[in-house]
Amino acid sequence: HAAGEASLLEHFRRAAELDPASCAAWHNLAMVHFDHVRCTCWQSEDELGEHHRHHPDPGATDTEERVVAALECLFRCISLRPSSSPTGHTQQDILTLLTLAFEHGETEGAAAALSRGLADTPAETWLAVVPQVIARLGSESERVRTFVLSLLSTLAERHPQGLVYPLTVAATSPLRAQATGAAHVLAHLRRGRDVLVEQAQLVAAELV
């Protein structure tokens, strides 16, 4: 299995080097890294139980490196697809990236890769996954919360009409961390858009 994975890794890495504008090459390379991470994590959970899942070994550098590699490949793939006409493949890449971000974003390497990727990715990319992102405002990981807040703040700045209502609803969540995070982004959104936020709050109150 290890030899087969190494062969696939080398094959897709070479394909990406030969055609750096190929979405398929970057997607395939990302999935080799992603599958390795998932398989490694499943094995760790089976061997060490639930404690390892929530308190991963800080020395697990190989897994962290593969997470970073998968994130970088996914960001590259997503950036090569036109954000104005997203496809099912784009959606799947975004969801895979978010899975890695939410499950492994607490590591320093992953957090740095996420920060770099966000800076280079059009904000429109994330509009279709706003509910999934908002749901993670209550993450126990500070670095994951930082990533989520950064992403939502960028989206709210570029697309306030699409973010204001779901954020207003999230600000009333019984989950304290989620409500606090949503209120933080709304406070940022109020700068110059106070009327929009007030209207969303009125609508939300009427629907409760």
PDB file of C-alpha atoms in Angstrom:
ATOM      1  CA  HIS A   1       0.000   0.000   0.000  1.00  0.00           C
ATOM      2  CA  ALA A   2       2.790   2.419   0.931  1.00  0.00           C
ATOM      3  CA  ALA A   3       4.679   1.686  -2.297  1.00  0.00           C
ATOM      4  CA  GLY A   4       1.511   2.209  -4.341  1.00  0.00           C
ATOM      5  CA  GLU A   5       0.798   5.506  -2.621  1.00  0.00           C
ATOM      6  CA  ALA A   6       4.368   6.706  -3.178  1.00  0.00           C
ATOM      7  CA  SER A   7       4.058   5.857  -6.870  1.00  0.00           C
ATOM      8  CA  LEU A   8       0.769   7.765  -7.161  1.00  0.00           C
ATOM      9  CA  LEU A   9       2.230  10.710  -5.269  1.00  0.00           C
ATOM     10  CA  GLU A  10       5.208  10.906  -7.593  1.00  0.00           C
ATOM     11  CA  HIS A  11       3.010  10.498 -10.679  1.00  0.00           C
ATOM     12  CA  PHE A  12       0.593  13.303  -9.766  1.00  0.00           C
ATOM     13  CA  ARG A  13       3.377  15.549  -8.481  1.00  0.00           C
ATOM     14  CA  ARG A  14       5.127  15.196 -11.827  1.00  0.00           C
ATOM     15  CA  ALA A  15       1.854  15.900 -13.663  1.00  0.00           C
ATOM     16  CA  ALA A  16       1.383  19.128 -11.681  1.00  0.00           C
ATOM     17  CA  GLU A  17       4.953  20.193 -12.429  1.00  0.00           C
ATOM     18  CA  LEU A  18       4.535  19.538 -16.153  1.00  0.00           C
ATOM     19  CA  ASP A  19       1.170  21.325 -16.360  1.00  0.00           C
ATOM     20  CA  PRO A  20       0.835  23.768 -13.434  1.00  0.00           C
ATOM     21  CA  ALA A  21      -2.391  25.172 -14.925  1.00  0.00           C
ATOM     22  CA  SER A  22      -4.148  21.807 -14.718  1.00  0.00           C
ATOM     23  CA  CYS A  23      -6.939  21.670 -12.123  1.00  0.00           C
ATOM     24  CA  ALA A  24      -7.085  17.894 -12.450  1.00  0.00           C
ATOM     25  CA  ALA A  25      -3.390  17.475 -11.648  1.00  0.00           C
ATOM     26  CA  TRP A  26      -3.602  19.579  -8.486  1.00  0.00           C
ATOM     27  CA  HIS A  27      -6.874  17.928  -7.445  1.00  0.00           C
ATOM     28  CA  ASN A  28      -5.439  14.430  -7.836  1.00  0.00           C
ATOM     29  CA  LEU A  29      -2.286  15.367  -5.929  1.00  0.00           C
ATOM     30  CA  ALA A  30      -4.384  16.909  -3.148  1.00  0.00           C
ATOM     31  CA  MET A  31      -6.486  13.766  -2.835  1.00  0.00           C
ATOM     32  CA  VAL A  32      -3.432  11.529  -2.439  1.00  0.00           C
ATOM     33  CA  HIS A  33      -2.328  13.701   0.483  1.00  0.00           C
ATOM     34  CA  PHE A  34      -5.876  13.882   1.866  1.00  0.00           C
ATOM     35  CA  ASP A  35      -6.396  10.117   1.728  1.00  0.00           C
ATOM     36  CA  HIS A  36      -3.084   9.604   3.515  1.00  0.00           C
ATOM     37  CA  VAL A  37      -4.141  11.986   6.297  1.00  0.00           C
ATOM     38  CA  ARG A  38      -7.530  10.346   6.758  1.00  0.00           C
ATOM     39  CA  CYS A  39      -6.054   6.840   6.774  1.00  0.00           C
ATOM     40  CA  THR A  40      -3.378   7.852   9.289  1.00  0.00           C
ATOM     41  CA  CYS A  41      -5.940   9.489  11.571  1.00  0.00           C
ATOM     42  CA  TRP A  42      -8.258   6.472  11.455  1.00  0.00           C
ATOM     43  CA  GLN A  43      -5.377   4.196  12.393  1.00  0.00           C
ATOM     44  CA  SER A  44      -4.397   6.499  15.245  1.00  0.00           C
ATOM     45  CA  GLU A  45      -7.950   6.525  16.592  1.00  0.00           C
ATOM     46  CA  ASP A  46      -8.176   2.745  16.450  1.00  0.00           C
ATOM     47  CA  GLU A  47      -4.859   2.321  18.231  1.00  0.00           C
ATOM     48  CA  LEU A  48      -4.986   5.123  20.797  1.00  0.00           C
ATOM     49  CA  GLY A  49      -8.680   5.813  21.212  1.00  0.00           C
ATOM     50  CA  GLU A  50     -10.620   9.026  21.541  1.00  0.00           C
ATOM     51  CA  HIS A  51      -7.922  10.818  23.556  1.00  0.00           C
ATOM     52  CA  HIS A  52      -5.571  10.875  20.551  1.00  0.00           C
ATOM     53  CA  ARG A  53      -8.247  12.319  18.313  1.00  0.00           C
ATOM     54  CA  HIS A  54      -8.727  15.384  20.487  1.00  0.00           C
ATOM     55  CA  HIS A  55      -5.131  15.592  21.697  1.00  0.00           C
ATOM     56  CA  PRO A  56      -2.990  14.637  18.696  1.00  0.00           C
ATOM     57  CA  ASP A  57       0.679  13.849  19.103  1.00  0.00           C
ATOM     58  CA  PRO A  58       2.588  17.145  18.620  1.00  0.00           C
ATOM     59  CA  GLY A  59       5.405  15.158  17.066  1.00  0.00           C
ATOM     60  CA  ALA A  60       3.244  13.852  14.220  1.00  0.00           C
ATOM     61  CA  THR A  61       5.090  16.010  11.698  1.00  0.00           C
ATOM     62  CA  ASP A  62       4.486  13.729   8.719  1.00  0.00           C
ATOM     63  CA  THR A  63       0.728  14.070   9.027  1.00  0.00           C
ATOM     64  CA  GLU A  64       1.008  17.829   9.458  1.00  0.00           C
ATOM     65  CA  GLU A  65       3.200  18.093   6.372  1.00  0.00           C
ATOM     66  CA  ARG A  66       0.681  16.102   4.360  1.00  0.00           C
ATOM     67  CA  VAL A  67      -2.169  18.305   5.632  1.00  0.00           C
ATOM     68  CA  VAL A  68      -0.253  21.408   4.540  1.00  0.00           C
ATOM     69  CA  ALA A  69       0.503  19.847   1.148  1.00  0.00           C
ATOM     70  CA  ALA A  70      -3.159  18.905   0.641  1.00  0.00           C
ATOM     71  CA  LEU A  71      -4.311  22.412   1.573  1.00  0.00           C
ATOM     72  CA  GLU A  72      -1.826  24.051  -0.787  1.00  0.00           C
ATOM     73  CA  CYS A  73      -2.856  21.780  -3.655  1.00  0.00           C
ATOM     74  CA  LEU A  74      -6.557  22.375  -3.014  1.00  0.00           C
ATOM     75  CA  PHE A  75      -6.115  26.140  -2.888  1.00  0.00           C
ATOM     76  CA  ARG A  76      -4.161  25.957  -6.142  1.00  0.00           C
ATOM     77  CA  CYS A  77      -6.882  23.852  -7.761  1.00  0.00           C
ATOM     78  CA  ILE A  78      -9.694  26.125  -6.549  1.00  0.00           C
ATOM     79  CA  SER A  79      -7.891  29.263  -7.719  1.00  0.00           C
ATOM     80  CA  LEU A  80      -7.540  27.792 -11.215  1.00  0.00           C
ATOM     81  CA  ARG A  81     -11.272  27.255 -11.561  1.00  0.00           C
ATOM     82  CA  PRO A  82     -13.399  30.297 -12.493  1.00  0.00           C
ATOM     83  CA  SER A  83     -15.193  31.486  -9.338  1.00  0.00           C
ATOM     84  CA  SER A  84     -17.925  33.019 -11.502  1.00  0.00           C
ATOM     85  CA  SER A  85     -19.088  29.577 -12.644  1.00  0.00           C
ATOM     86  CA  PRO A  86     -18.447  27.049  -9.887  1.00  0.00           C
ATOM     87  CA  THR A  87     -18.810  23.374 -10.719  1.00  0.00           C
ATOM     88  CA  GLY A  88     -19.507  20.282  -8.669  1.00  0.00           C
ATOM     89  CA  HIS A  89     -15.772  19.615  -8.672  1.00  0.00           C
ATOM     90  CA  THR A  90     -15.089  23.049  -7.217  1.00  0.00           C
ATOM     91  CA  GLN A  91     -17.671  22.501  -4.491  1.00  0.00           C
ATOM     92  CA  GLN A  92     -16.135  19.162  -3.563  1.00  0.00           C
ATOM     93  CA  ASP A  93     -12.652  20.690  -3.422  1.00  0.00           C
ATOM     94  CA  ILE A  94     -13.912  23.467  -1.148  1.00  0.00           C
ATOM     95  CA  LEU A  95     -15.650  21.002   1.187  1.00  0.00           C
ATOM     96  CA  THR A  96     -12.533  18.825   1.312  1.00  0.00           C
ATOM     97  CA  LEU A  97     -10.439  21.886   2.148  1.00  0.00           C
ATOM     98  CA  LEU A  98     -12.854  22.882   4.916  1.00  0.00           C
ATOM     99  CA  THR A  99     -12.745  19.350   6.334  1.00  0.00           C
ATOM    100  CA  LEU A 100      -8.960  19.623   6.617  1.00  0.00           C
ATOM    101  CA  ALA A 101      -9.226  23.135   8.049  1.00  0.00           C
ATOM    102  CA  PHE A 102     -11.743  22.161  10.721  1.00  0.00           C
ATOM    103  CA  GLU A 103     -10.041  18.890  11.693  1.00  0.00           C
ATOM    104  CA  HIS A 104      -6.379  19.941  11.471  1.00  0.00           C
ATOM    105  CA  GLY A 105      -6.357  23.739  11.463  1.00  0.00           C
ATOM    106  CA  GLU A 106      -5.086  23.832  15.042  1.00  0.00           C
ATOM    107  CA  THR A 107      -1.529  23.000  13.905  1.00  0.00           C
ATOM    108  CA  GLU A 108       0.863  25.848  13.138  1.00  0.00           C
ATOM    109  CA  GLY A 109       1.646  24.655   9.629  1.00  0.00           C
ATOM    110  CA  ALA A 110      -1.990  24.206   8.636  1.00  0.00           C
ATOM    111  CA  ALA A 111      -2.963  27.581  10.111  1.00  0.00           C
ATOM    112  CA  ALA A 112      -0.226  29.285   8.084  1.00  0.00           C
ATOM    113  CA  ALA A 113      -1.279  27.470   4.894  1.00  0.00           C
ATOM    114  CA  LEU A 114      -4.900  28.513   5.442  1.00  0.00           C
ATOM    115  CA  SER A 115      -3.888  32.137   5.963  1.00  0.00           C
ATOM    116  CA  ARG A 116      -1.827  32.163   2.759  1.00  0.00           C
ATOM    117  CA  GLY A 117      -4.556  30.423   0.794  1.00  0.00           C
ATOM    118  CA  LEU A 118      -7.288  32.806   1.903  1.00  0.00           C
ATOM    119  CA  ALA A 119      -5.213  35.783   0.794  1.00  0.00           C
ATOM    120  CA  ASP A 120      -4.906  34.337  -2.729  1.00  0.00           C
ATOM    121  CA  THR A 121      -8.458  33.016  -3.199  1.00  0.00           C
ATOM    122  CA  PRO A 122     -11.406  35.119  -4.467  1.00  0.00           C
ATOM    123  CA  ALA A 123     -13.985  35.769  -1.735  1.00  0.00           C
ATOM    124  CA  GLU A 124     -16.774  34.538  -4.017  1.00  0.00           C
ATOM    125  CA  THR A 125     -15.335  31.045  -3.722  1.00  0.00           C
ATOM    126  CA  TRP A 126     -16.763  30.647  -0.211  1.00  0.00           C
ATOM    127  CA  LEU A 127     -20.311  31.940  -0.676  1.00  0.00           C
ATOM    128  CA  ALA A 128     -21.767  28.464  -1.230  1.00  0.00           C
ATOM    129  CA  VAL A 129     -20.387  27.147   2.070  1.00  0.00           C
ATOM    130  CA  VAL A 130     -21.315  30.004   4.415  1.00  0.00           C
ATOM    131  CA  PRO A 131     -23.552  27.794   6.647  1.00  0.00           C
ATOM    132  CA  GLN A 132     -20.741  25.255   7.155  1.00  0.00           C
ATOM    133  CA  VAL A 133     -18.268  28.020   7.997  1.00  0.00           C
ATOM    134  CA  ILE A 134     -20.602  29.798  10.439  1.00  0.00           C
ATOM    135  CA  ALA A 135     -21.277  26.481  12.179  1.00  0.00           C
ATOM    136  CA  ARG A 136     -17.576  26.335  13.094  1.00  0.00           C
ATOM    137  CA  LEU A 137     -17.540  29.662  14.919  1.00  0.00           C
ATOM    138  CA  GLY A 138     -17.844  27.598  18.070  1.00  0.00           C
ATOM    139  CA  SER A 139     -14.759  25.473  17.401  1.00  0.00           C
ATOM    140  CA  GLU A 140     -12.691  24.576  20.459  1.00  0.00           C
ATOM    141  CA  SER A 141      -9.503  25.349  18.527  1.00  0.00           C
ATOM    142  CA  GLU A 142      -8.396  28.993  18.698  1.00  0.00           C
ATOM    143  CA  ARG A 143      -6.592  28.728  15.359  1.00  0.00           C
ATOM    144  CA  VAL A 144      -9.664  27.262  13.655  1.00  0.00           C
ATOM    145  CA  ARG A 145     -11.808  30.074  15.096  1.00  0.00           C
ATOM    146  CA  THR A 146      -9.258  32.598  13.819  1.00  0.00           C
ATOM    147  CA  PHE A 147      -9.474  31.100  10.329  1.00  0.00           C
ATOM    148  CA  VAL A 148     -13.287  31.125  10.413  1.00  0.00           C
ATOM    149  CA  LEU A 149     -13.471  34.713  11.676  1.00  0.00           C
ATOM    150  CA  SER A 150     -10.988  35.872   9.052  1.00  0.00           C
ATOM    151  CA  LEU A 151     -12.921  34.157   6.273  1.00  0.00           C
ATOM    152  CA  LEU A 152     -16.303  35.481   7.422  1.00  0.00           C
ATOM    153  CA  SER A 153     -14.971  39.013   7.902  1.00  0.00           C
ATOM    154  CA  THR A 154     -13.578  39.011   4.354  1.00  0.00           C
ATOM    155  CA  LEU A 155     -16.842  37.665   2.964  1.00  0.00           C
ATOM    156  CA  ALA A 156     -18.922  40.171   4.940  1.00  0.00           C
ATOM    157  CA  GLU A 157     -16.809  43.008   3.592  1.00  0.00           C
ATOM    158  CA  ARG A 158     -17.161  41.883  -0.035  1.00  0.00           C
ATOM    159  CA  HIS A 159     -20.697  40.454   0.069  1.00  0.00           C
ATOM    160  CA  PRO A 160     -22.534  42.026   3.021  1.00  0.00           C
ATOM    161  CA  GLN A 161     -26.039  41.195   1.750  1.00  0.00           C
ATOM    162  CA  GLY A 162     -25.206  37.488   1.593  1.00  0.00           C
ATOM    163  CA  LEU A 163     -23.717  37.342   5.092  1.00  0.00           C
ATOM    164  CA  VAL A 164     -25.742  39.703   7.244  1.00  0.00           C
ATOM    165  CA  TYR A 165     -28.826  37.511   7.810  1.00  0.00           C
ATOM    166  CA  PRO A 166     -27.101  34.176   8.601  1.00  0.00           C
ATOM    167  CA  LEU A 167     -24.694  36.035  10.900  1.00  0.00           C
ATOM    168  CA  THR A 168     -27.614  37.755  12.643  1.00  0.00           C
ATOM    169  CA  VAL A 169     -29.247  34.383  13.283  1.00  0.00           C
ATOM    170  CA  ALA A 170     -25.952  32.895  14.508  1.00  0.00           C
ATOM    171  CA  ALA A 171     -25.531  35.817  16.930  1.00  0.00           C
ATOM    172  CA  THR A 172     -28.603  34.515  18.807  1.00  0.00           C
ATOM    173  CA  SER A 173     -27.213  30.977  19.080  1.00  0.00           C
ATOM    174  CA  PRO A 174     -27.297  29.334  22.522  1.00  0.00           C
ATOM    175  CA  LEU A 175     -23.694  28.304  21.827  1.00  0.00           C
ATOM    176  CA  ARG A 176     -21.726  31.098  23.430  1.00  0.00           C
ATOM    177  CA  ALA A 177     -18.638  30.878  21.200  1.00  0.00           C
ATOM    178  CA  GLN A 178     -20.738  30.864  18.033  1.00  0.00           C
ATOM    179  CA  ALA A 179     -22.870  33.802  19.157  1.00  0.00           C
ATOM    180  CA  THR A 180     -19.787  35.793  20.218  1.00  0.00           C
ATOM    181  CA  GLY A 181     -18.010  35.124  16.919  1.00  0.00           C
ATOM    182  CA  ALA A 182     -21.038  36.106  14.839  1.00  0.00           C
ATOM    183  CA  ALA A 183     -21.496  39.289  16.881  1.00  0.00           C
ATOM    184  CA  HIS A 184     -17.831  40.134  16.295  1.00  0.00           C
ATOM    185  CA  VAL A 185     -18.227  39.882  12.503  1.00  0.00           C
ATOM    186  CA  LEU A 186     -21.494  41.859  12.624  1.00  0.00           C
ATOM    187  CA  ALA A 187     -19.769  44.629  14.577  1.00  0.00           C
ATOM    188  CA  HIS A 188     -17.164  44.776  11.804  1.00  0.00           C
ATOM    189  CA  LEU A 189     -19.952  44.800   9.207  1.00  0.00           C
ATOM    190  CA  ARG A 190     -21.749  47.697  10.899  1.00  0.00           C
ATOM    191  CA  ARG A 191     -19.008  50.089   9.856  1.00  0.00           C
ATOM    192  CA  GLY A 192     -20.762  51.924   7.043  1.00  0.00           C
ATOM    193  CA  ARG A 193     -23.613  49.390   6.826  1.00  0.00           C
ATOM    194  CA  ASP A 194     -25.502  49.980  10.043  1.00  0.00           C
ATOM    195  CA  VAL A 195     -28.910  50.169   8.327  1.00  0.00           C
ATOM    196  CA  LEU A 196     -28.370  46.799   6.632  1.00  0.00           C
ATOM    197  CA  VAL A 197     -27.540  45.131   9.948  1.00  0.00           C
ATOM    198  CA  GLU A 198     -30.524  46.760  11.695  1.00  0.00           C
ATOM    199  CA  GLN A 199     -32.886  45.532   8.963  1.00  0.00           C
ATOM    200  CA  ALA A 200     -31.532  41.975   9.232  1.00  0.00           C
ATOM    201  CA  GLN A 201     -32.026  42.038  13.005  1.00  0.00           C
ATOM    202  CA  LEU A 202     -35.629  43.184  12.591  1.00  0.00           C
ATOM    203  CA  VAL A 203     -36.362  40.417  10.084  1.00  0.00           C
ATOM    204  CA  ALA A 204     -34.731  37.808  12.315  1.00  0.00           C
ATOM    205  CA  ALA A 205     -36.730  38.990  15.320  1.00  0.00           C
ATOM    206  CA  GLU A 206     -40.006  38.770  13.392  1.00  0.00           C
ATOM    207  CA  LEU A 207     -39.273  35.205  12.274  1.00  0.00           C
ATOM    208  CA  VAL A 208     -38.455  33.909  15.758  1.00  0.00           C
TER     209      VAL A 208
END
